[in-house]
Coordinates of C-alpha atoms in Angstrom, one line a residue:
X134 CA 103.3 66.2 62.9
X135 CA 106.4 64.7 64.5
X136 CA 105.9 66.1 68.0
X137 CA 102.3 64.8 68.4
X138 CA 103.5 61.4 67.0
X139 CA 106.2 61.3 69.7
X140 CA 103.5 61.6 72.4
X141 CA 102.5 58.1 71.5
X142 CA 105.7 56.9 73.3
X143 CA 104.2 58.1 76.6
X144 CA 101.9 55.7 78.4
X145 CA 98.9 57.7 79.3
X146 CA 96.7 54.7 79.8
X147 CA 93.0 55.3 79.9
X148 CA 93.1 57.8 82.8
X149 CA 92.8 61.5 82.9
X150 CA 96.1 63.4 82.9
X151 CA 96.6 66.4 85.2
X152 CA 98.8 69.3 84.2
X153 CA 100.0 71.2 87.2
X154 CA 102.7 73.7 88.4
X155 CA 104.5 74.2 91.7
X156 CA 103.2 74.9 95.2
X157 CA 102.4 78.6 95.9
X158 CA 101.5 79.0 92.3
X159 CA 102.6 82.1 90.4
X160 CA 101.2 83.4 87.1
X161 CA 103.6 81.2 85.0
X162 CA 102.8 78.0 86.8
X163 CA 99.1 78.7 86.5
X164 CA 99.0 79.9 82.9
X165 CA 101.5 77.4 81.6
X166 CA 99.4 74.6 83.0
X167 CA 96.3 75.9 81.3
X168 CA 98.0 76.6 78.0
X169 CA 99.8 73.2 77.9
X170 CA 96.7 71.3 78.9
X171 CA 94.8 73.0 76.0
X172 CA 97.6 71.9 73.6
X173 CA 97.5 68.3 74.9
X174 CA 93.7 68.3 74.3
X175 CA 94.3 69.4 70.7
X176 CA 96.7 66.4 70.4
X177 CA 94.2 63.9 71.7
X178 CA 95.3 63.7 75.3
X179 CA 92.7 63.6 78.0
X180 CA 94.4 66.5 79.9
X181 CA 93.1 68.8 82.6
X182 CA 94.8 71.9 84.0
X183 CA 95.0 72.1 87.8
X184 CA 96.7 74.4 90.3
X185 CA 98.6 73.4 93.4
X186 CA 96.8 75.8 95.8
X187 CA 95.2 79.2 96.1
X188 CA 96.4 81.5 93.3
X189 CA 97.8 85.0 94.0
X190 CA 96.2 88.3 93.1
X191 CA 98.2 88.8 89.9
X192 CA 97.1 85.4 88.6
X193 CA 93.5 86.1 89.6
X194 CA 93.6 89.4 87.7
X195 CA 95.0 87.7 84.5
X196 CA 92.5 84.9 84.5
X197 CA 89.6 87.4 85.0
X198 CA 91.1 89.7 82.3
X199 CA 90.9 86.9 79.7
X200 CA 87.7 85.2 80.9
X201 CA 89.3 82.0 82.1
X202 CA 88.1 80.1 85.1
X203 CA 90.4 79.3 88.0
X204 CA 91.4 75.6 87.7
X205 CA 90.6 73.2 90.5
X206 CA 93.2 72.5 93.2
X207 CA 95.1 69.2 92.9
X208 CA 95.6 68.3 96.6
X209 CA 97.3 64.9 96.1
X210 CA 99.2 63.6 93.0
X211 CA 99.8 60.1 94.2
X212 CA 98.8 57.5 91.6
X213 CA 97.8 60.1 89.0
X214 CA 99.1 60.9 85.5
X215 CA 101.0 64.2 85.7
X216 CA 102.5 66.7 83.3
X217 CA 104.8 68.8 85.5
X218 CA 105.1 72.5 84.7
X219 CA 107.5 75.2 85.9
X220 CA 109.4 73.0 88.3
X221 CA 111.1 69.6 88.7
X222 CA 111.6 69.3 92.4
X223 CA 109.6 67.3 94.9
X224 CA 110.0 70.0 97.5
X225 CA 108.1 72.4 95.3
X226 CA 105.5 69.8 94.1
X227 CA 102.0 68.9 95.1
X228 CA 101.9 66.3 97.9
X229 CA 102.2 62.7 96.7
X230 CA 104.2 63.6 93.6
X231 CA 106.9 61.0 94.4
X232 CA 104.1 58.4 93.9
X233 CA 102.7 59.9 90.7
X234 CA 103.2 58.8 87.2
X235 CA 105.1 61.8 85.8
X236 CA 105.0 61.8 82.0
X237 CA 106.4 65.1 81.1
X238 CA 108.4 68.1 82.6
X239 CA 108.3 71.5 80.9
X240 CA 110.5 74.0 82.8
X241 CA 112.9 76.9 82.7
X242 CA 114.7 76.3 86.0
X243 CA 117.7 74.1 87.0
X244 CA 116.8 70.4 87.1
X245 CA 115.5 69.2 90.5
X246 CA 115.3 65.8 92.1
X247 CA 112.3 64.3 90.4
X248 CA 113.0 60.7 89.4
X249 CA 110.7 58.4 87.3
X250 CA 110.6 54.7 86.7
X251 CA 109.7 55.0 83.0
X252 CA 110.9 57.3 80.1
X253 CA 109.4 60.7 80.0
X254 CA 109.4 63.9 78.0
X255 CA 111.6 66.6 79.5
X256 CA 112.0 70.0 77.9
X257 CA 113.9 72.6 79.9
X258 CA 115.3 75.8 78.3
X259 CA 117.2 78.7 79.8
X260 CA 114.5 81.2 79.0
X261 CA 112.6 83.7 81.1
X262 CA 109.3 81.8 81.4
X263 CA 107.8 78.4 81.0
X264 CA 105.1 79.8 78.7
X265 CA 107.9 80.7 76.2
X266 CA 108.5 77.0 75.9
X267 CA 104.8 76.2 75.7
X268 CA 104.6 78.6 72.8
X269 CA 107.3 76.7 71.0
X270 CA 105.3 73.5 71.6
X271 CA 102.3 75.1 69.9
X272 CA 104.4 76.1 66.9
X273 CA 106.1 72.8 66.5
X274 CA 102.8 71.0 66.7
X275 CA 101.3 73.5 64.2
X276 CA 98.4 74.3 66.5
X277 CA 96.7 77.7 66.5
X278 CA 96.5 79.8 69.7
X279 CA 93.2 81.4 70.6
X280 CA 93.0 84.8 72.2
X281 CA 92.4 83.6 75.7
X282 CA 95.4 81.2 75.6
X283 CA 97.6 83.9 74.0
X284 CA 96.6 86.3 76.7
X285 CA 97.5 83.9 79.5
X286 CA 100.9 83.0 78.0
X287 CA 101.7 86.7 77.3
X288 CA 100.8 87.6 80.9
X289 CA 103.0 84.9 82.3
X290 CA 106.0 86.0 80.3
X291 CA 105.6 89.6 81.2
X292 CA 105.2 88.6 84.9
X293 CA 108.2 86.3 85.0
X294 CA 110.5 88.7 83.1
X295 CA 109.2 91.9 84.8
X296 CA 108.0 93.3 81.4
X297 CA 111.1 91.9 79.7
X298 CA 113.6 93.7 82.0
X299 CA 114.7 90.8 84.2
X300 CA 118.2 89.4 83.8
X301 CA 116.5 86.1 82.8
X302 CA 114.9 87.7 79.7
X303 CA 116.1 86.2 76.4
X304 CA 115.6 87.0 72.7
X305 CA 113.2 84.1 72.6
X306 CA 111.0 85.7 75.3
X307 CA 110.9 89.0 73.4
X308 CA 110.0 87.3 70.1
X309 CA 107.3 85.2 71.7
X310 CA 105.8 88.4 73.4
X311 CA 105.8 90.1 70.0
X312 CA 103.9 87.2 68.5
X313 CA 101.4 86.8 71.3
X314 CA 100.5 90.4 71.9
X315 CA 98.4 90.9 68.8
X316 CA 96.8 87.4 69.2
X317 CA 95.8 88.5 72.8
X318 CA 94.6 91.9 71.7
X319 CA 97.1 93.7 73.9
X320 CA 98.3 96.8 72.1
X321 CA 100.1 98.6 74.9
X322 CA 102.3 96.2 76.8
X323 CA 103.6 98.7 79.3
X324 CA 100.1 99.8 80.3
X325 CA 98.9 96.2 80.6
X326 CA 102.0 95.3 82.7
X327 CA 101.3 98.2 85.0
X328 CA 97.8 96.8 85.6
X329 CA 99.4 93.4 86.4
X330 CA 102.0 95.0 88.7
X331 CA 99.2 96.8 90.6
X332 CA 97.5 93.5 91.1
X333 CA 100.8 91.8 92.1
X334 CA 101.6 94.4 94.7
X335 CA 98.1 94.3 96.2
X336 CA 98.0 92.2 99.4
X337 CA 94.7 93.6 100.7
X338 CA 93.1 91.4 103.2
X339 CA 96.1 89.1 103.5
X340 CA 98.0 88.3 106.7
X341 CA 101.8 88.7 106.9
X342 CA 102.2 84.9 106.7
X343 CA 100.0 84.7 103.7
X344 CA 102.0 87.3 101.9
X345 CA 105.3 85.5 102.7
X346 CA 103.8 82.2 101.4
X347 CA 102.5 83.7 98.2
X348 CA 105.7 82.9 96.2
X349 CA 107.7 80.8 98.6
X350 CA 110.2 78.0 97.4
X351 CA 112.6 75.7 99.2
X352 CA 116.1 74.8 98.2
X353 CA 118.9 72.5 99.4
X354 CA 122.2 74.2 99.5
X355 CA 124.9 71.8 100.6
X356 CA 123.8 70.6 104.1
X357 CA 121.5 73.6 104.6
X358 CA 117.8 73.8 103.8
X359 CA 116.9 77.3 102.6
X360 CA 113.4 78.9 102.1
X361 CA 113.2 82.0 99.8
X362 CA 110.0 84.0 99.3
X363 CA 109.6 86.9 96.8
X364 CA 107.0 89.6 96.8
X365 CA 106.4 92.6 94.6
X366 CA 106.1 96.2 95.9
X367 CA 105.3 99.6 94.5
X368 CA 106.8 102.8 96.0
X369 CA 103.7 103.5 98.1
X370 CA 103.8 100.1 99.7
X371 CA 107.6 99.5 100.0
X372 CA 108.1 100.5 103.7
X373 CA 104.9 98.7 104.8
X374 CA 105.8 95.4 103.0
X375 CA 109.4 95.3 104.2
X376 CA 108.3 96.1 107.8
X377 CA 105.7 93.3 107.7
X378 CA 108.2 90.8 106.2
X379 CA 110.8 91.7 108.8
X380 CA 108.4 91.0 111.6
X381 CA 106.9 87.8 110.1
X382 CA 110.2 86.0 109.4
X383 CA 110.8 85.0 113.1
X384 CA 107.2 83.8 113.2
X385 CA 107.3 81.5 110.2
X386 CA 110.8 80.3 110.8
X387 CA 109.9 77.4 113.2
X388 CA 107.0 76.4 111.0
X389 CA 109.1 76.0 107.9
X390 CA 111.7 73.8 109.4
X391 CA 114.4 75.5 107.3
X392 CA 117.9 76.5 108.4
X393 CA 117.7 79.9 106.8
X394 CA 114.8 82.0 105.5
X395 CA 114.9 84.9 103.0
X396 CA 112.4 87.4 101.7
X397 CA 113.1 89.2 98.4
X398 CA 111.1 92.4 98.3
X399 CA 111.2 93.7 94.8
X400 CA 110.2 97.3 94.1
X401 CA 108.8 97.2 90.5
X402 CA 108.9 101.0 90.0
X403 CA 112.5 101.6 91.2
X404 CA 113.9 98.3 89.9
X405 CA 115.4 97.5 93.3
X406 CA 115.3 94.4 95.4
X407 CA 115.8 94.2 99.2
X408 CA 116.8 90.9 100.7
X409 CA 115.7 90.2 104.3
X410 CA 117.3 87.3 106.1
X411 CA 116.6 85.2 109.2
X412 CA 118.3 82.2 110.7
X413 CA 121.9 81.4 111.8
X414 CA 124.3 82.6 109.2
X415 CA 121.6 83.8 106.8
X416 CA 122.5 87.5 106.9
X417 CA 126.2 86.7 106.7
X418 CA 125.7 84.5 103.7
X419 CA 123.7 87.3 101.9
X420 CA 126.3 89.9 102.7
X421 CA 129.1 87.7 101.4
X422 CA 127.1 86.9 98.2
X423 CA 125.8 90.4 97.5
X424 CA 127.5 93.1 99.5
X425 CA 127.0 95.2 102.6
X426 CA 123.8 95.3 104.6
X427 CA 121.7 97.9 106.4
X428 CA 120.5 96.3 109.6
X429 CA 119.0 93.0 108.4
X430 CA 118.6 94.0 104.7
X431 CA 120.8 93.6 101.7
X432 CA 120.1 95.9 98.8
X433 CA 120.4 95.0 95.1
X434 CA 120.1 97.9 92.7
X435 CA 118.1 95.9 90.2
X436 CA 115.1 93.7 89.8
X437 CA 116.5 90.4 91.1
X438 CA 115.6 87.0 89.7
X439 CA 115.4 84.5 92.4
X440 CA 116.5 81.6 90.1
X441 CA 119.3 83.5 88.3
X442 CA 120.5 86.3 90.5
X443 CA 119.9 85.0 94.0
X444 CA 119.8 81.2 94.4
X445 CA 123.1 80.5 92.5
X446 CA 125.1 83.1 94.5
X447 CA 123.6 82.0 97.8
X448 CA 124.2 78.4 97.0
X449 CA 127.9 79.1 96.2
X450 CA 128.4 80.8 99.6
X451 CA 126.3 78.4 101.7
X452 CA 127.8 75.3 100.3

């Protein structure tokens, strides 16, 4: 098996290797870490899946649905062997990542600023989900996928691609979903996605700041530092969530230390995204990038992908 032989070129030493996704973990970062750690174990690597913090309600639903325990939190990566999942930027990484021994990066975003002192394995593909890449790794290493792992990877792809409707969805994502669904025992993808969507749009018991931080990422756009959060809504919660995010942006702004903050509120039922802006020039940049605004909101008549539909256009304007 060529790919498992190539792993010999990575210096794991005699230490445990931690597989972890980005801060404010979403379903892809959680499930890809678990699935890839399981594959590494099959290939003889002493690997352990971790998470970078408290998981969101959708991820909790998925893990419970397939009977998988929530991984432990990796609070500090300094000095540890790391396989990095679903990101390649220090700004989105666990604390201490710049002092970690990063052996591998598996991701579907633009390359970040992670630098290593030794050769590593990097696999990035322009697909809708990191778990699509993890599936390819299983196939190339000729390893079977059990029901639980299949369920986690399937769920991550459905989540990241909004049930294969996002602009980031590729033929590879569709083919992998078709292959994973029977392995996971999921016969009705739409019905299952609705269950996931209900969990994703449930913020019961959470403060406004906790909701904003659930899926928050930071970006450098020219000389500006920009924070962008994305949250899911259903029709019945749309007005409540947008109102809460509008009120919380001024509160979190001084805490984040960013020049601009955005909240992407995505209505999963009506396939519409509202962009809320805060900070000097933030609303003007969004208007220039996407069109007219209503008050402090810019409307996109589609489910917007932060990495493909929003970040590149904002970066072009803000730079």
